[in-house]
Coordinates of N, CA and C in Angstrom, one line a residue:
M14 N 2.1 37.2 -52.4 CA 2.8 36.3 -51.2 C 2.9 36.5 -50.2
N15 N 1.9 34.6 -50.4 CA 2.2 34.1 -49.2 C 2.7 34.4 -47.9
P16 N 2.2 35.3 -46.6 CA 2.7 35.3 -45.5 C 3.5 33.7 -44.8
S17 N 4.1 34.1 -44.9 CA 5.3 32.8 -43.6 C 4.6 32.8 -42.8
I18 N 4.6 31.2 -42.5 CA 3.3 30.9 -40.8 C 4.7 30.7 -40.1
A19 N 4.2 31.0 -39.3 CA 5.4 30.2 -37.6 C 4.3 29.6 -37.5
R20 N 5.8 28.6 -37.8 CA 6.2 27.0 -36.7 C 6.5 27.0 -35.5
D21 N 5.3 26.5 -34.3 CA 5.8 26.3 -32.7 C 6.9 25.1 -32.7
T22 N 8.1 25.2 -32.1 CA 8.6 24.2 -32.1 C 9.2 23.8 -30.2
P23 N 8.7 23.0 -30.2 CA 8.5 22.4 -28.7 C 10.0 23.3 -28.3
P24 N 9.9 23.5 -26.9 CA 10.6 23.5 -26.3 C 11.3 22.3 -25.7
S25 N 13.0 22.2 -25.9 CA 14.3 22.1 -25.8 C 13.6 21.9 -23.2
P26 N 13.9 19.6 -23.3 CA 13.6 19.7 -22.4 C 14.4 20.1 -21.6
T27 N 14.6 20.3 -19.8 CA 15.0 21.0 -19.1 C 16.0 19.9 -18.1
R28 N 17.0 20.3 -18.0 CA 18.0 19.5 -17.4 C 16.9 17.8 -16.5
E29 N 16.8 18.3 -15.2 CA 15.0 18.1 -14.7 C 14.4 16.6 -15.1
E30 N 14.1 17.9 -16.5 CA 13.3 17.1 -17.2 C 13.9 15.8 -17.7
A31 N 15.2 16.3 -18.4 CA 15.7 14.6 -19.6 C 15.3 13.4 -18.4
A32 N 17.0 14.4 -17.2 CA 16.4 12.7 -16.7 C 15.2 12.3 -15.4
A33 N 14.0 13.2 -15.8 CA 13.2 12.2 -15.6 C 12.4 11.6 -16.6
L34 N 13.6 11.6 -17.9 CA 12.4 11.1 -18.9 C 13.3 10.0 -19.2
H35 N 14.4 10.3 -19.1 CA 15.8 8.7 -18.4 C 15.2 7.4 -17.5
K36 N 15.6 8.6 -16.9 CA 14.0 7.7 -15.7 C 14.0 6.1 -16.6
Q37 N 12.6 7.6 -16.2 CA 10.7 6.7 -16.4 C 11.4 4.7 -17.3
R38 N 12.2 5.3 -19.6 CA 12.9 4.7 -19.8 C 13.3 3.5 -19.5
L39 N 14.3 3.8 -17.9 CA 15.4 2.6 -18.1 C 13.9 1.8 -16.7
R40 N 12.9 2.8 -16.5 CA 12.0 1.9 -15.2 C 12.0 0.6 -16.2
T41 N 10.7 0.8 -17.5 CA 10.4 0.7 -18.5 C 11.1 -1.2 -18.4
E42 N 12.5 -0.6 -19.2 CA 14.0 -1.1 -19.0 C 14.0 -2.9 -18.6
L43 N 14.3 -1.9 -17.6 CA 14.1 -2.8 -15.8 C 12.7 -3.5 -15.3
L44 N 12.2 -3.7 -15.5 CA 10.6 -4.3 -14.9 C 10.3 -5.8 -16.9
A45 N 10.9 -5.0 -17.0 CA 10.9 -6.5 -18.7 C 11.5 -7.4 -18.5
R46 N 13.2 -6.1 -18.3 CA 14.0 -8.0 -17.3 C 13.6 -8.7 -16.1
R47 N 12.9 -8.5 -15.8 CA 12.1 -8.1 -14.3 C 11.4 -9.2 -14.4
K48 N 10.6 -9.5 -15.0 CA 9.2 -9.9 -15.9 C 9.9 -11.1 -17.0
A49 N 11.2 -11.3 -17.1 CA 11.1 -12.2 -18.2 C 12.6 -13.0 -17.3
L50 N 12.7 -12.6 -16.5 CA 13.5 -13.9 -15.8 C 13.3 -14.8 -15.3
G51 N 13.9 -16.1 -15.3 CA 13.1 -17.2 -15.8 C 12.5 -18.0 -14.1
E52 N 11.8 -18.4 -13.5 CA 11.5 -19.4 -11.8 C 13.0 -19.8 -11.5
Q53 N 13.4 -20.5 -11.9 CA 14.4 -21.4 -11.3 C 15.3 -20.6 -10.7
D54 N 15.8 -19.6 -12.6 CA 16.9 -18.2 -12.4 C 16.6 -17.3 -10.6
K55 N 14.7 -16.3 -11.4 CA 14.9 -16.2 -10.2 C 15.1 -16.4 -8.6
V56 N 14.3 -18.2 -8.5 CA 14.8 -18.2 -6.9 C 16.0 -18.5 -6.4
A57 N 16.9 -18.7 -7.7 CA 18.5 -18.9 -6.8 C 18.9 -16.6 -6.6
A58 N 18.5 -16.2 -7.6 CA 18.1 -14.7 -7.3 C 17.5 -13.9 -5.1
D59 N 16.8 -14.4 -5.9 CA 16.2 -14.8 -4.0 C 16.8 -15.9 -3.4
A60 N 17.0 -16.4 -3.3 CA 18.0 -17.2 -1.6 C 19.0 -16.6 -2.0
L61 N 20.0 -16.0 -2.7 CA 21.7 -15.7 -2.5 C 21.2 -14.0 -1.7
I62 N 20.2 -13.6 -2.1 CA 19.8 -11.6 -1.7 C 19.6 -12.4 -0.2
G63 N 18.7 -13.2 0.3 CA 18.1 -13.0 1.4 C 19.1 -13.2 2.5
Q64 N 20.0 -14.8 1.9 CA 21.2 -15.0 3.3 C 22.3 -13.7 3.3
R65 N 22.1 -13.2 2.0 CA 23.0 -11.4 1.8 C 22.9 -10.5 2.0
V66 N 21.3 -10.4 3.0 CA 20.4 -9.6 3.9 C 21.5 -10.4 5.1
L67 N 20.4 -11.6 6.0 CA 20.8 -12.1 7.0 C 22.4 -11.6 7.3
D68 N 24.1 -12.0 6.6 CA 24.7 -11.8 6.9 C 24.6 -9.8 7.1
W69 N 24.1 -9.4 6.5 CA 24.1 -8.3 7.0 C 23.5 -7.5 7.8
C70 N 22.8 -7.9 8.1 CA 21.4 -7.9 9.2 C 22.5 -8.1 10.3
A71 N 22.9 -9.6 10.1 CA 24.1 -9.9 11.7 C 25.6 -8.9 11.9
T72 N 26.3 -8.7 10.8 CA 27.6 -7.5 10.3 C 27.4 -6.4 11.7
H73 N 26.1 -6.1 11.4 CA 25.3 -4.8 11.7 C 24.5 -4.8 12.6
A74 N 24.4 -5.8 13.5 CA 22.8 -6.1 15.0 C 22.8 -5.0 14.7
I75 N 21.2 -5.6 13.3 CA 20.4 -5.2 13.6 C 19.1 -5.5 13.9
H76 N 18.5 -5.1 14.8 CA 17.6 -6.0 15.4 C 15.8 -5.2 14.8
S77 N 16.3 -3.9 14.5 CA 14.8 -3.6 14.2 C 14.5 -3.6 12.6
L78 N 14.1 -4.0 11.6 CA 14.0 -4.3 9.7 C 12.8 -3.7 10.0
A79 N 12.7 -2.5 8.4 CA 11.9 -2.7 7.8 C 11.6 -3.7 6.6
V80 N 10.7 -4.2 6.9 CA 10.8 -5.4 4.6 C 9.3 -4.9 3.8
Y81 N 9.5 -5.9 3.6 CA 8.6 -5.6 2.7 C 8.0 -6.7 1.6
Q82 N 6.9 -6.7 1.2 CA 6.1 -7.8 0.7 C 5.9 -7.6 -1.2
P83 N 6.7 -8.1 -1.7 CA 7.2 -7.9 -2.7 C 6.1 -8.2 -4.1
I84 N 6.2 -7.1 -4.7 CA 5.1 -6.8 -6.1 C 6.1 -6.6 -7.3
R85 N 5.3 -7.1 -8.2 CA 5.8 -6.8 -9.2 C 7.3 -7.5 -10.3
R86 N 7.0 -8.8 -9.5 CA 8.7 -9.4 -9.5 C 9.5 -8.9 -8.2
E87 N 9.7 -8.3 -6.9 CA 10.4 -8.0 -6.2 C 10.9 -9.1 -5.9
P88 N 12.5 -9.3 -5.4 CA 13.6 -10.2 -5.0 C 11.8 -10.5 -3.5
D89 N 11.7 -11.7 -3.7 CA 11.1 -12.8 -2.1 C 11.6 -13.4 -1.2
L90 N 11.2 -12.5 -0.1 CA 13.2 -12.9 0.5 C 11.6 -12.7 2.1
S91 N 10.5 -13.8 1.9 CA 10.2 -14.6 2.8 C 11.4 -15.9 4.2
A92 N 11.6 -16.8 2.5 CA 12.8 -17.1 3.8 C 13.4 -16.7 5.4
A93 N 14.2 -15.6 4.1 CA 15.0 -14.5 5.1 C 14.1 -13.7 6.5
Y94 N 12.9 -13.2 5.9 CA 12.2 -13.6 7.1 C 11.6 -13.3 8.6
N95 N 11.7 -15.0 7.7 CA 11.8 -16.4 8.8 C 12.6 -16.3 9.8
A96 N 13.9 -16.8 9.3 CA 15.1 -16.1 10.3 C 15.6 -15.5 11.1
L97 N 15.4 -14.2 10.3 CA 15.6 -12.8 11.1 C 14.2 -13.2 12.7
A98 N 13.2 -13.1 11.8 CA 12.5 -13.5 12.7 C 12.1 -13.8 14.1
A99 N 13.4 -15.8 13.5 CA 13.7 -16.2 14.5 C 15.0 -16.3 15.3
R100 N 15.9 -15.1 14.7 CA 17.1 -13.8 15.8 C 16.0 -13.2 16.3
G101 N 14.7 -13.1 16.7 CA 15.0 -11.7 17.3 C 14.6 -11.0 16.8
V102 N 14.0 -10.4 16.3 CA 14.6 -9.2 15.2 C 13.3 -8.5 14.8
H103 N 12.9 -7.7 15.1 CA 11.5 -6.5 15.4 C 11.5 -6.6 13.8
L104 N 10.2 -7.2 13.1 CA 10.5 -7.2 12.3 C 9.3 -5.3 11.5
S105 N 9.1 -5.0 10.2 CA 8.2 -3.9 10.5 C 7.6 -3.8 9.2
L106 N 6.5 -3.4 8.5 CA 6.0 -3.0 7.2 C 5.7 -1.3 6.6
P107 N 6.0 -1.4 5.0 CA 5.8 0.0 5.1 C 4.0 0.8 4.5
V108 N 4.0 1.3 5.9 CA 2.6 2.1 4.9 C 2.6 3.2 4.0
V109 N 1.7 3.4 3.2 CA 1.2 4.7 2.7 C 0.1 4.9 3.3
V110 N 0.1 6.4 3.9 CA -0.5 6.7 4.8 C -1.2 8.3 3.6
D111 N -0.3 8.8 2.8 CA -0.4 9.7 2.0 C 0.3 10.0 0.7
K112 N -0.7 10.3 -0.6 CA 0.5 10.2 -2.0 C 2.2 11.2 -0.8
N113 N 2.2 11.9 0.0 CA 3.3 13.1 -1.0 C 3.5 13.1 0.7
S114 N 4.0 11.8 1.4 CA 4.5 11.6 2.4 C 5.1 11.4 3.0
A115 N 5.9 11.2 3.9 CA 7.2 10.2 4.3 C 6.1 8.4 4.6
L116 N 6.4 7.2 4.4 CA 5.7 5.5 4.6 C 5.3 5.4 6.3
E117 N 5.3 5.3 7.1 CA 4.9 4.8 8.2 C 5.3 3.0 7.8
F118 N 6.0 3.1 9.4 CA 6.1 1.8 9.8 C 5.3 0.6 10.8
R119 N 4.5 -0.4 10.7 CA 3.6 -1.2 11.0 C 4.3 -2.5 11.8
A120 N 4.4 -2.2 12.9 CA 5.3 -4.1 12.7 C 4.4 -5.4 13.1
W121 N 5.5 -6.5 12.3 CA 4.7 -7.2 11.8 C 5.3 -8.4 11.5
Q122 N 5.1 -9.8 11.7 CA 5.8 -10.7 12.2 C 5.5 -11.9 11.0
P123 N 6.5 -13.1 10.4 CA 5.2 -13.5 9.5 C 4.4 -14.9 10.6
G124 N 2.9 -14.8 9.0 CA 2.4 -14.7 10.6 C 1.4 -14.1 10.3
D125 N 1.5 -12.7 11.1 CA 0.6 -12.0 11.2 C 0.0 -12.4 10.1
A126 N -1.7 -10.9 9.6 CA -2.8 -10.3 9.0 C -1.9 -10.0 8.4
L127 N -2.6 -9.7 7.2 CA -2.6 -8.6 6.7 C -2.7 -8.2 5.6
E128 N -3.0 -7.0 4.7 CA -4.1 -6.8 4.1 C -4.1 -6.0 3.0
K129 N -5.1 -5.7 2.2 CA -4.2 -5.2 0.8 C -4.4 -2.6 1.2
D130 N -3.7 -1.9 1.3 CA -3.8 -1.6 0.7 C -5.2 -0.9 -0.5
G131 N -4.9 0.2 -1.1 CA -6.0 0.9 -1.9 C -4.9 0.5 -3.1
M132 N -3.6 -0.1 -3.5 CA -2.7 -0.3 -4.4 C -2.7 -2.2 -4.2
G133 N -3.3 -2.4 -3.8 CA -2.7 -3.5 -3.5 C -1.8 -4.2 -3.0
T134 N -1.3 -2.8 -2.0 CA 0.3 -3.9 -1.8 C -0.6 -4.9 0.4
L135 N 0.1 -5.4 0.1 CA -0.4 -6.5 2.2 C 0.2 -5.5 2.8
I136 N -0.8 -5.0 3.7 CA -0.6 -4.2 4.9 C -1.2 -4.7 6.2
P137 N 0.3 -4.2 6.7 CA -0.7 -4.7 8.6 C -1.4 -4.3 8.4
P138 N -2.4 -4.5 9.3 CA -3.7 -3.4 9.5 C -3.6 -2.6 10.2
S139 N -5.0 -1.0 10.3 CA -4.6 0.3 11.2 C -4.4 -0.7 12.6
G140 N -4.9 -1.3 13.5 CA -5.2 -1.5 14.5 C -3.2 -1.8 15.2
A141 N -2.3 -2.5 13.7 CA -0.7 -2.6 14.2 C -0.1 -1.5 14.6
A142 N 1.2 -1.9 15.7 CA 1.6 -0.6 16.8 C 2.1 -0.1 15.1
V143 N 2.6 1.5 15.6 CA 3.7 2.0 14.8 C 4.9 2.3 14.7
V144 N 6.4 2.1 14.3 CA 7.3 1.4 14.6 C 8.7 2.8 14.4
R145 N 9.2 2.6 14.8 CA 10.8 3.7 13.9 C 11.6 2.2 13.3
P146 N 11.9 1.4 12.9 CA 13.0 0.7 12.4 C 13.9 1.8 12.5
Q147 N 15.4 0.4 13.2 CA 16.8 1.4 12.9 C 16.7 0.8 10.8
A148 N 16.6 -0.2 10.5 CA 17.2 0.2 9.1 C 16.3 -0.2 8.2
L149 N 16.3 0.6 6.7 CA 15.4 -0.1 5.7 C 15.7 -1.7 5.1
L150 N 14.9 -2.3 5.2 CA 15.5 -3.1 3.8 C 14.3 -2.6 2.6
I151 N 15.0 -1.8 0.5 CA 14.5 -1.7 0.4 C 14.3 -2.0 -1.2
P152 N 13.9 -3.2 -1.6 CA 13.3 -2.3 -3.5 C 13.7 -2.4 -3.7
C153 N 14.9 -2.2 -5.6 CA 15.4 -1.3 -6.2 C 15.1 -2.0 -7.5
L154 N 14.2 -1.5 -8.2 CA 14.6 -1.6 -9.6 C 15.4 -1.6 -10.5
G155 N 16.1 -0.4 -10.0 CA 17.8 -0.1 -10.5 C 19.0 0.5 -9.2
V156 N 19.6 0.7 -9.5 CA 20.6 2.0 -8.7 C 21.4 2.6 -9.6
N157 N 22.2 3.7 -9.6 CA 23.5 4.1 -10.3 C 24.9 4.1 -9.1
A158 N 25.7 4.7 -9.7 CA 27.5 4.6 -9.0 C 27.1 4.8 -8.0
A159 N 26.9 6.3 -7.5 CA 26.2 7.0 -6.5 C 25.8 6.2 -5.1
G160 N 24.8 5.4 -5.5 CA 23.8 4.3 -4.6 C 22.5 5.6 -5.0
C161 N 22.2 5.6 -5.9 CA 20.9 6.3 -5.4 C 20.3 5.0 -6.4
R162 N 18.4 5.6 -5.7 CA 17.8 4.5 -6.0 C 16.3 4.4 -7.1
L163 N 17.2 3.1 -8.0 CA 15.7 3.9 -9.1 C 14.0 3.3 -8.4
G164 N 12.9 3.6 -8.3 CA 11.8 2.2 -7.6 C 10.8 3.4 -9.0
Y165 N 9.5 3.5 -8.6 CA 8.5 3.0 -9.1 C 8.1 4.8 -9.9
G166 N 9.2 5.3 -9.3 CA 8.1 7.1 -9.0 C 7.9 7.8 -7.7
G167 N 7.3 7.1 -7.2 CA 6.6 7.5 -6.3 C 7.0 8.5 -5.4
G168 N 7.7 8.7 -4.9 CA 9.2 8.9 -4.1 C 9.3 9.0 -2.6
F169 N 7.9 8.0 -2.8 CA 8.0 7.5 -0.5 C 9.5 7.6 0.2
Y170 N 10.4 6.3 -0.4 CA 11.2 5.5 0.2 C 12.3 7.5 0.3
D171 N 12.3 8.3 -0.9 CA 12.7 8.9 -0.8 C 13.2 10.1 0.3
R172 N 11.4 11.0 0.3 CA 10.9 11.1 1.3 C 11.0 11.0 3.3
T173 N 11.0 9.3 3.3 CA 11.0 8.8 5.1 C 12.8 8.6 4.5
L174 N 14.2 9.2 4.2 CA 15.1 8.6 4.4 C 15.3 10.9 4.1
A175 N 14.8 10.9 3.9 CA 15.3 13.1 4.3 C 14.8 13.9 5.8
A176 N 13.7 12.7 5.9 CA 13.9 13.0 7.6 C 15.7 12.3 8.1
S177 N 15.0 13.5 9.8 CA 16.3 13.4 10.6 C 16.4 12.7 11.5
P178 N 16.5 12.9 12.4 CA 17.8 11.5 12.2 C 16.8 10.4 11.5
R179 N 18.3 10.2 10.1 CA 16.9 9.1 9.7 C 17.2 7.4 9.7
P180 N 16.9 6.2 9.3 CA 17.0 5.2 10.0 C 18.6 4.3 8.7
L181 N 19.1 3.3 8.6 CA 20.3 2.9 7.5 C 19.1 2.4 6.5
A182 N 19.4 2.8 5.0 CA 19.2 2.3 3.5 C 19.6 1.5 3.4
V183 N 19.1 -0.1 3.5 CA 20.0 -1.4 3.1 C 19.1 -1.6 1.0
G184 N 20.0 -1.6 0.0 CA 18.9 -1.8 -1.3 C 18.8 -3.3 -2.2
V185 N 18.0 -3.7 -1.9 CA 18.2 -5.1 -2.7 C 18.4 -5.2 -4.2
C186 N 19.0 -5.4 -4.9 CA 18.5 -5.5 -6.5 C 18.8 -5.8 -7.0
H187 N 18.8 -6.3 -8.7 CA 19.3 -8.2 -9.5 C 20.7 -6.9 -9.7
G188 N 21.7 -8.0 -10.6 CA 22.6 -6.9 -10.0 C 22.1 -6.7 -12.0
F189 N 21.3 -6.7 -12.4 CA 21.6 -5.8 -14.1 C 20.4 -4.1 -14.3
G190 N 20.3 -4.5 -12.9 CA 20.2 -3.3 -12.0 C 21.1 -2.5 -11.6
R191 N 21.7 -2.5 -11.8 CA 23.6 -1.3 -12.5 C 23.4 -0.6 -13.4
V192 N 22.9 0.5 -13.2 CA 22.3 2.0 -14.6 C 22.6 3.3 -14.0
Q193 N 23.4 3.6 -15.3 CA 23.8 4.7 -15.0 C 21.9 6.1 -15.4
F194 N 21.9 6.6 -14.1 CA 21.9 7.7 -14.5 C 21.6 9.1 -13.2
E195 N 20.7 10.5 -13.8 CA 21.5 11.4 -13.0 C 20.2 11.5 -12.1
A196 N 21.3 12.1 -10.9 CA 20.8 11.7 -9.8 C 19.9 12.6 -9.5
Q197 N 18.7 13.3 -9.7 CA 17.1 14.4 -9.0 C 17.7 14.7 -7.2
A198 N 16.8 15.9 -8.3 CA 17.3 16.8 -6.3 C 16.8 15.9 -5.6
H199 N 15.9 15.4 -5.7 CA 15.4 14.6 -4.3 C 15.8 13.1 -3.7
D200 N 16.5 12.7 -4.9 CA 16.7 11.5 -5.0 C 18.2 10.9 -3.8
I201 N 18.1 10.4 -2.9 CA 18.7 9.9 -1.7 C 20.0 8.3 -1.9
P202 N 20.6 9.0 -2.0 CA 21.6 7.5 -1.6 C 21.8 6.9 -1.0
L203 N 21.4 5.4 -1.1 CA 21.3 4.5 -0.5 C 22.8 4.0 1.2
D204 N 22.7 3.4 2.2 CA 23.8 3.1 1.7 C 24.5 2.2 2.6
S205 N 23.8 1.1 1.7 CA 24.6 -0.9 1.4 C 23.3 -0.4 0.7
L206 N 24.3 -1.7 -0.5 CA 22.9 -2.4 -1.4 C 24.5 -4.0 -1.6
I207 N 22.6 -5.0 -1.9 CA 23.0 -6.3 -1.8 C 22.5 -6.8 -3.6
F208 N 23.6 -7.5 -4.0 CA 22.8 -7.4 -5.2 C 22.5 -9.3 -5.0
D209 N 22.6 -10.0 -6.6 CA 22.3 -11.2 -6.6 C 23.7 -12.2 -7.4
D210 N 24.6 -11.0 -8.2 CA 25.9 -11.2 -7.9 C 26.8 -10.5 -7.1
V211 N 28.4 -11.3 -8.5 CA 29.4 -10.3 -7.0 C 29.3 -8.8 -7.0

């Protein structure tokens, strides 16, 4: 009689692992939806989000705002940046200084020179002044009902918002980015959200 061969069954994922896997699937789906957005629809969505950003900044008396340079078809809000600069709002851009650190913010105004970092993102050069913005404008792939952001998984904004005192955080997101996922221990809710729908 042959001895039975024990078969190793993989352990079930922990709750934290399952949450991370679900978020990764959502990232893939939402990136595909954003990529499939028609050019006319994208231009209209960008304009609507940009106007809502201007309204939010006026309502909250924002004088210093960290913005972003779009990658992976994120909303292009360059027209809003021009309008904010014309209103006297001090703008800055995020810079990754270390993969496990919070973001650094360097002063920037539309028209200033930019250079590419190691990940291909446009950032102000190293000589630009480092600032502490009053508020952060944060692109979101998705958000859940609790206001937690789904990004690309690097955790840079979460580490930045974990500091105290923290700046105001407003996320911008397409309406289809409203999704359900369980927040993990490192996820920090945003203060406000701006969508391209109602």
